[in-house]
Amino acid sequence: MKQTSLSYHIIRNVLLFCLALFFFTFLVNYYFTRNTIKETTQVNAVLLADKTVSRIEQELLTVQTIPQNLVWMLESANLPKDSISNFLKRIVQNNPNIYGTTIAFEPYYFIQEGRYYAPYAYRDGDTIKTMKLGSESYEYFFMDWYQIPGMLQKPYWTEPYFDEGGGNIVMSTYSVPFYRYEKGKRLLAGVVTVDISLEWLTKIIQSVKIFDTGYAFLLSANGVIVSHPNREYIMNETVFTIARERADDHLVEIGRGMVTGKSNFTFVDLPTGGNYSMYYTSLLSNKWSLGVIYPNREMYAPLKHITILLFAIIIGGLFLLSAFIIQIVNRITAPLKQFALSAKTIASGNFNTQLPGIKTHDEMLELHNSFEFMQKSLADYVVQIQQTTSAKEKIESELRIAREIQMSMIPHIFPAFPNIPQIDLFAILQPAKEVGGDLYDFFFIDDTRLCFVIGDVSGKGVPASLFMAVTRTLLRSVADKKDTPADIITKLNKSLSFNNESCMFVTFFLGIIDINTGEVEYSNAGHNPFILIQSGNNSHYRKMGSGMVLGAFEDIKYINERLTLNHNDAIFMYTDGVTEAMNHQQHLYGEKRLLELIQRSGSMAIPELVDETLNDLSGFVNGNEQSDDITILALRFH
Amino acid sequence: MGQPNKIRFAPQWTAQAQFAGYYVALEKGYYTEAGIDVEIIYPNAGKSVLNLLEAGEADIVSLFLTTGIKSKCNGVDLVNIGQISQHPATMIVARKSDSIFHLSDLNHEKIAVWKSGFDELPRWLIAKNNLDVEWVPVLSSVNLFLAGGVKAMAVMWYNEYNQILNSGVDESELSCFFLSDFGLDIPEDGLYCLDHTRKEKGELIAKFLQATLRGWEYARSNQDYTVDLVIGKMKQAHISANRTHQKWMLEKTLELIKLGTKKVSPGELCKDDYLITADLLYQQGFISVKIPYEDFFQPVKNPHP
């Protein structure tokens, strides 16, 4: 699972960044492309519309020249009346896009012809016929094609109409008025017309394709729909009837723009739904107008397609990216997993596990080499430790034996003299380590005199214990019944100082008590003064000479001091392991506290007193490590 | 002629919403319920509706009141058997951008008017206001006005006026002079038949009127249905049609059929209206004799109410 989370973090961050980047790029591209599409399409629509207009205009202009030429001919009197019909016939014949043509004269222009004179040539199937227009039921003077150009005094394209043949062909007529001059006044003489079918025009409009459902439509000068993909509209609706039915004011505006000959780019909403863009422009020759409509949806369709494609690529790419990252990360971290396993195996004690091989020369190889080094170092270290531990164990077992030996050196059976009621004696020795440098001893030097000793070798541990053994052995060997304490100590000192290459010394106190009289003679060699316990709360440290420690200088003379014990008086001896015992706060137990205890409990029996002292001491020390050997020797005289 | 319960009816123009009531009555079976077999025929370029009536090809026709009076005075033995429209739709329209805001602004201008008649009222209106205009007869389209060839045109509110709107002109750009604004609230479309037809087919005629009025009432409450019906008829006759125009025409025609403040019942010609109209025509010289109201308006009382 750890590997997935590493992949996961990398993937997540990379993906998020990539997503943001792609998204931003995509947006920029999208808007830019969208705009480009819109503008390009607009340009195309304009070109398409203009091209279509040109094609139509070209045709219309060609048609227009014929009546214009006829007018010129008429006004310059170059067209004799009798040849008019034939002439018109030839015009229709030679111009396949002309359906019919007439020259219609004002009433009674030719008196002999009567009120109406309008020869008319027209196409009838494959033949071309002529006839005369005008009758009581066909008063052409009031028809749009005659009346309007006559009154406006300029050429006129009629609104589109259906042909009379019922063929449902949309037609339009172009009329040009011509004049005569009478007495300097210009008077209307008549109107020349050509009728053209708008089939070709409808075809042109219908052929306009823009995208899939875009189309073009044509309006007459009054907004009548002349051409439109919806055949129902043609000749039935005007752009305004449609706009009014839809209540679409914007369409009304567009219509007005169109019929007034403007060109513009705009939008339109169709009832079929969706937004449409529209460009409209007008035909100059007949004031008709053309509109090109195309759906924005289709215009933007390629954009939609590419958007979907881009998204697919992006998402596909991101998936691939994730897969790649997972693969790569896994490949890199696979050895890490094995390293983790190896670490576990090594930790369990198997230092020879095979580490995963690294082929690349990179950080993984560094890791591998470090791991290998660590593995070897650990193995070596463990061997070392094992050796040290077994050596240590050996020493410890020897030390235990040494302790037993040492403890057996000092008298350790209590009560010591059960048969001698004058003396109550108790001692304890607690070395700080397995063996220590403290010592005590007591023995009868003769029948009535008991020698008691307490001492503290400098240092602790094995060296001190060896020196202690030497001191104790020497003591027993040099002590003679004729000796005073000072004699014994002097002799002891001489022996100890001789060949004392280790420069060790020992504080020493020796006293001899006459068990009958209670007289005590003692000598001190640098040891702590004992506490004299006297009845009546009178315990105190006995003042005495300090003396030089044993083992330092060979020729030291020691002196004796005396004291007489009363009944129940006691001597309490200790080493500085008691007074200098430290608690966790680094406070010393101290002489004062010891004295206070002795003063409090001085009346106790000696073993209980020593016990009490040890308890109080241990209570004070409160578990702190014992730094020095503790020795107490106490005796009471009865 | 033919079956005893057959009535041939001819409206004054081609199919359009102006005659919606007749189509509705036919389609909904009101005529059949009344026991009449009605056939609708139309005038054409060669035969006007008056021709049809005189020739006996139509039993009942729809005519303007002015036309009816004129014809009767000229010797056609017709009678009014039911007055459908009660108010005039005749009006004169002009562009504000030509600086025409009041009727007086039309002085010395060219006004287009229908050549085929129904021009009595516009002419009367101008004459009454002592204006001097040049009347330009046109056949039927509004193109001369749209092209700017005339400054004003006499139009029907329900028809040509809307054609102008449908060509892109906004109502706010037009100055409108309604006949009723000038104190002339006289009816127009009415039903006429020859006197002898009335004698022969009296009961049928009364039923025809009743069924026709029923048709108009239904049209009033079901205008969408009616417009669809009318457009269907127009398409059958290959006439250009769109909803916008027919809807307008139907709405305005229905307006004109409403009685308003006139103290008449539906189908009745108000005597005052008749007298005013006859007087107007007489003053203009269109008629030389005034026929009594009772001779003119002769509805057939329905024996079965």
mmCIF file with all atom_site columns, N, CA and C in Angstrom, chain A residues 132-154:
data_model
loop_
_atom_site.group_PDB
_atom_site.id
_atom_site.type_symbol
_atom_site.label_atom_id
_atom_site.label_alt_id
_atom_site.label_comp_id
_atom_site.label_asym_id
_atom_site.label_entity_id
_atom_site.label_seq_id
_atom_site.pdbx_PDB_ins_code
_atom_site.Cartn_x
_atom_site.Cartn_y
_atom_site.Cartn_z
_atom_site.occupancy
_atom_site.B_iso_or_equiv
_atom_site.pdbx_formal_charge
_atom_site.auth_seq_id
_atom_site.auth_comp_id
_atom_site.auth_asym_id
_atom_site.auth_atom_id
_atom_site.pdbx_PDB_model_num
ATOM 1  N N  . LYS A 1 132 ? -52.429 41.302 -79.018 1.00 0.00 ? 132 LYS A N  1
ATOM 2  C CA . LYS A 1 132 ? -52.571 42.687 -78.616 1.00 0.00 ? 132 LYS A CA 1
ATOM 3  C C  . LYS A 1 132 ? -53.186 42.721 -77.228 1.00 0.00 ? 132 LYS A C  1
ATOM 4  N N  . LEU A 1 133 ? -52.489 43.412 -76.320 1.00 0.00 ? 133 LEU A N  1
ATOM 5  C CA . LEU A 1 133 ? -53.040 43.547 -74.980 1.00 0.00 ? 133 LEU A CA 1
ATOM 6  C C  . LEU A 1 133 ? -53.991 44.729 -74.950 1.00 0.00 ? 133 LEU A C  1
ATOM 7  N N  . GLY A 1 134 ? -54.880 44.707 -73.974 1.00 0.00 ? 134 GLY A N  1
ATOM 8  C CA . GLY A 1 134 ? -55.727 45.875 -73.773 1.00 0.00 ? 134 GLY A CA 1
ATOM 9  C C  . GLY A 1 134 ? -57.158 45.610 -74.188 1.00 0.00 ? 134 GLY A C  1
ATOM 10 N N  . SER A 1 135 ? -58.102 45.813 -73.253 1.00 0.00 ? 135 SER A N  1
ATOM 11 C CA . SER A 1 135 ? -59.537 45.700 -73.513 1.00 0.00 ? 135 SER A CA 1
ATOM 12 C C  . SER A 1 135 ? -60.237 46.301 -72.319 1.00 0.00 ? 135 SER A C  1
ATOM 13 N N  . GLU A 1 136 ? -61.543 46.302 -72.390 1.00 0.00 ? 136 GLU A N  1
ATOM 14 C CA . GLU A 1 136 ? -62.287 46.862 -71.267 1.00 0.00 ? 136 GLU A CA 1
ATOM 15 C C  . GLU A 1 136 ? -62.028 46.087 -69.987 1.00 0.00 ? 136 GLU A C  1
ATOM 16 N N  . SER A 1 137 ? -61.820 44.816 -70.150 1.00 0.00 ? 137 SER A N  1
ATOM 17 C CA . SER A 1 137 ? -61.545 44.043 -68.939 1.00 0.00 ? 137 SER A CA 1
ATOM 18 C C  . SER A 1 137 ? -60.038 43.973 -68.656 1.00 0.00 ? 137 SER A C  1
ATOM 19 N N  . TYR A 1 138 ? -59.235 44.594 -69.523 1.00 0.00 ? 138 TYR A N  1
ATOM 20 C CA . TYR A 1 138 ? -57.799 44.577 -69.312 1.00 0.00 ? 138 TYR A CA 1
ATOM 21 C C  . TYR A 1 138 ? -57.265 45.977 -69.566 1.00 0.00 ? 138 TYR A C  1
ATOM 22 N N  . GLU A 1 139 ? -57.647 46.862 -68.661 1.00 0.00 ? 139 GLU A N  1
ATOM 23 C CA . GLU A 1 139 ? -57.217 48.245 -68.800 1.00 0.00 ? 139 GLU A CA 1
ATOM 24 C C  . GLU A 1 139 ? -55.799 48.356 -68.267 1.00 0.00 ? 139 GLU A C  1
ATOM 25 N N  . TYR A 1 140 ? -54.836 48.156 -69.166 1.00 0.00 ? 140 TYR A N  1
ATOM 26 C CA . TYR A 1 140 ? -53.450 48.033 -68.701 1.00 0.00 ? 140 TYR A CA 1
ATOM 27 C C  . TYR A 1 140 ? -52.904 49.342 -68.119 1.00 0.00 ? 140 TYR A C  1
ATOM 28 N N  . PHE A 1 141 ? -53.571 50.445 -68.399 1.00 0.00 ? 141 PHE A N  1
ATOM 29 C CA . PHE A 1 141 ? -53.047 51.735 -67.915 1.00 0.00 ? 141 PHE A CA 1
ATOM 30 C C  . PHE A 1 141 ? -52.979 51.780 -66.394 1.00 0.00 ? 141 PHE A C  1
ATOM 31 N N  . PHE A 1 142 ? -53.842 50.978 -65.755 1.00 0.00 ? 142 PHE A N  1
ATOM 32 C CA . PHE A 1 142 ? -53.915 51.027 -64.291 1.00 0.00 ? 142 PHE A CA 1
ATOM 33 C C  . PHE A 1 142 ? -53.218 49.838 -63.656 1.00 0.00 ? 142 PHE A C  1
ATOM 34 N N  . MET A 1 143 ? -52.484 49.094 -64.456 1.00 0.00 ? 143 MET A N  1
ATOM 35 C CA . MET A 1 143 ? -51.751 47.975 -63.884 1.00 0.00 ? 143 MET A CA 1
ATOM 36 C C  . MET A 1 143 ? -50.391 48.468 -63.401 1.00 0.00 ? 143 MET A C  1
ATOM 37 N N  . ASP A 1 144 ? -49.888 47.778 -62.403 1.00 0.00 ? 144 ASP A N  1
ATOM 38 C CA . ASP A 1 144 ? -48.628 48.216 -61.782 1.00 0.00 ? 144 ASP A CA 1
ATOM 39 C C  . ASP A 1 144 ? -47.532 48.405 -62.821 1.00 0.00 ? 144 ASP A C  1
ATOM 40 N N  . TRP A 1 145 ? -47.426 47.449 -63.772 1.00 0.00 ? 145 TRP A N  1
ATOM 41 C CA . TRP A 1 145 ? -46.279 47.461 -64.677 1.00 0.00 ? 145 TRP A CA 1
ATOM 42 C C  . TRP A 1 145 ? -46.317 48.659 -65.604 1.00 0.00 ? 145 TRP A C  1
ATOM 43 N N  . TYR A 1 146 ? -47.514 49.265 -65.756 1.00 0.00 ? 146 TYR A N  1
ATOM 44 C CA . TYR A 1 146 ? -47.628 50.442 -66.612 1.00 0.00 ? 146 TYR A CA 1
ATOM 45 C C  . TYR A 1 146 ? -47.693 51.711 -65.776 1.00 0.00 ? 146 TYR A C  1
ATOM 46 N N  . GLN A 1 147 ? -48.562 51.667 -64.779 1.00 0.00 ? 147 GLN A N  1
ATOM 47 C CA . GLN A 1 147 ? -48.887 52.876 -64.040 1.00 0.00 ? 147 GLN A CA 1
ATOM 48 C C  . GLN A 1 147 ? -47.703 53.391 -63.212 1.00 0.00 ? 147 GLN A C  1
ATOM 49 N N  . ILE A 1 148 ? -47.013 52.439 -62.565 1.00 0.00 ? 148 ILE A N  1
ATOM 50 C CA . ILE A 1 148 ? -45.981 52.885 -61.624 1.00 0.00 ? 148 ILE A CA 1
ATOM 51 C C  . ILE A 1 148 ? -44.781 53.512 -62.335 1.00 0.00 ? 148 ILE A C  1
ATOM 52 N N  . PRO A 1 149 ? -44.214 52.833 -63.360 1.00 0.00 ? 149 PRO A N  1
ATOM 53 C CA . PRO A 1 149 ? -43.103 53.515 -64.039 1.00 0.00 ? 149 PRO A CA 1
ATOM 54 C C  . PRO A 1 149 ? -43.569 54.818 -64.675 1.00 0.00 ? 149 PRO A C  1
ATOM 55 N N  . GLY A 1 150 ? -44.866 54.831 -65.158 1.00 0.00 ? 150 GLY A N  1
ATOM 56 C CA . GLY A 1 150 ? -45.384 56.051 -65.759 1.00 0.00 ? 150 GLY A CA 1
ATOM 57 C C  . GLY A 1 150 ? -45.428 57.190 -64.755 1.00 0.00 ? 150 GLY A C  1
ATOM 58 N N  . MET A 1 151 ? -45.881 56.906 -63.546 1.00 0.00 ? 151 MET A N  1
ATOM 59 C CA . MET A 1 151 ? -46.022 57.962 -62.557 1.00 0.00 ? 151 MET A CA 1
ATOM 60 C C  . MET A 1 151 ? -44.689 58.313 -61.901 1.00 0.00 ? 151 MET A C  1
ATOM 61 N N  . LEU A 1 152 ? -43.847 57.312 -61.746 1.00 0.00 ? 152 LEU A N  1
ATOM 62 C CA . LEU A 1 152 ? -42.554 57.590 -61.114 1.00 0.00 ? 152 LEU A CA 1
ATOM 63 C C  . LEU A 1 152 ? -41.549 58.135 -62.113 1.00 0.00 ? 152 LEU A C  1
ATOM 64 N N  . GLN A 1 153 ? -41.919 57.959 -63.419 1.00 0.00 ? 153 GLN A N  1
ATOM 65 C CA . GLN A 1 153 ? -41.066 58.451 -64.494 1.00 0.00 ? 153 GLN A CA 1
ATOM 66 C C  . GLN A 1 153 ? -39.679 57.820 -64.468 1.00 0.00 ? 153 GLN A C  1
ATOM 67 N N  . LYS A 1 154 ? -39.657 56.564 -64.111 1.00 0.00 ? 154 LYS A N  1
ATOM 68 C CA . LYS A 1 154 ? -38.378 55.852 -64.176 1.00 0.00 ? 154 LYS A CA 1
ATOM 69 C C  . LYS A 1 154 ? -38.650 54.360 -64.293 1.00 0.00 ? 154 LYS A C  1
#
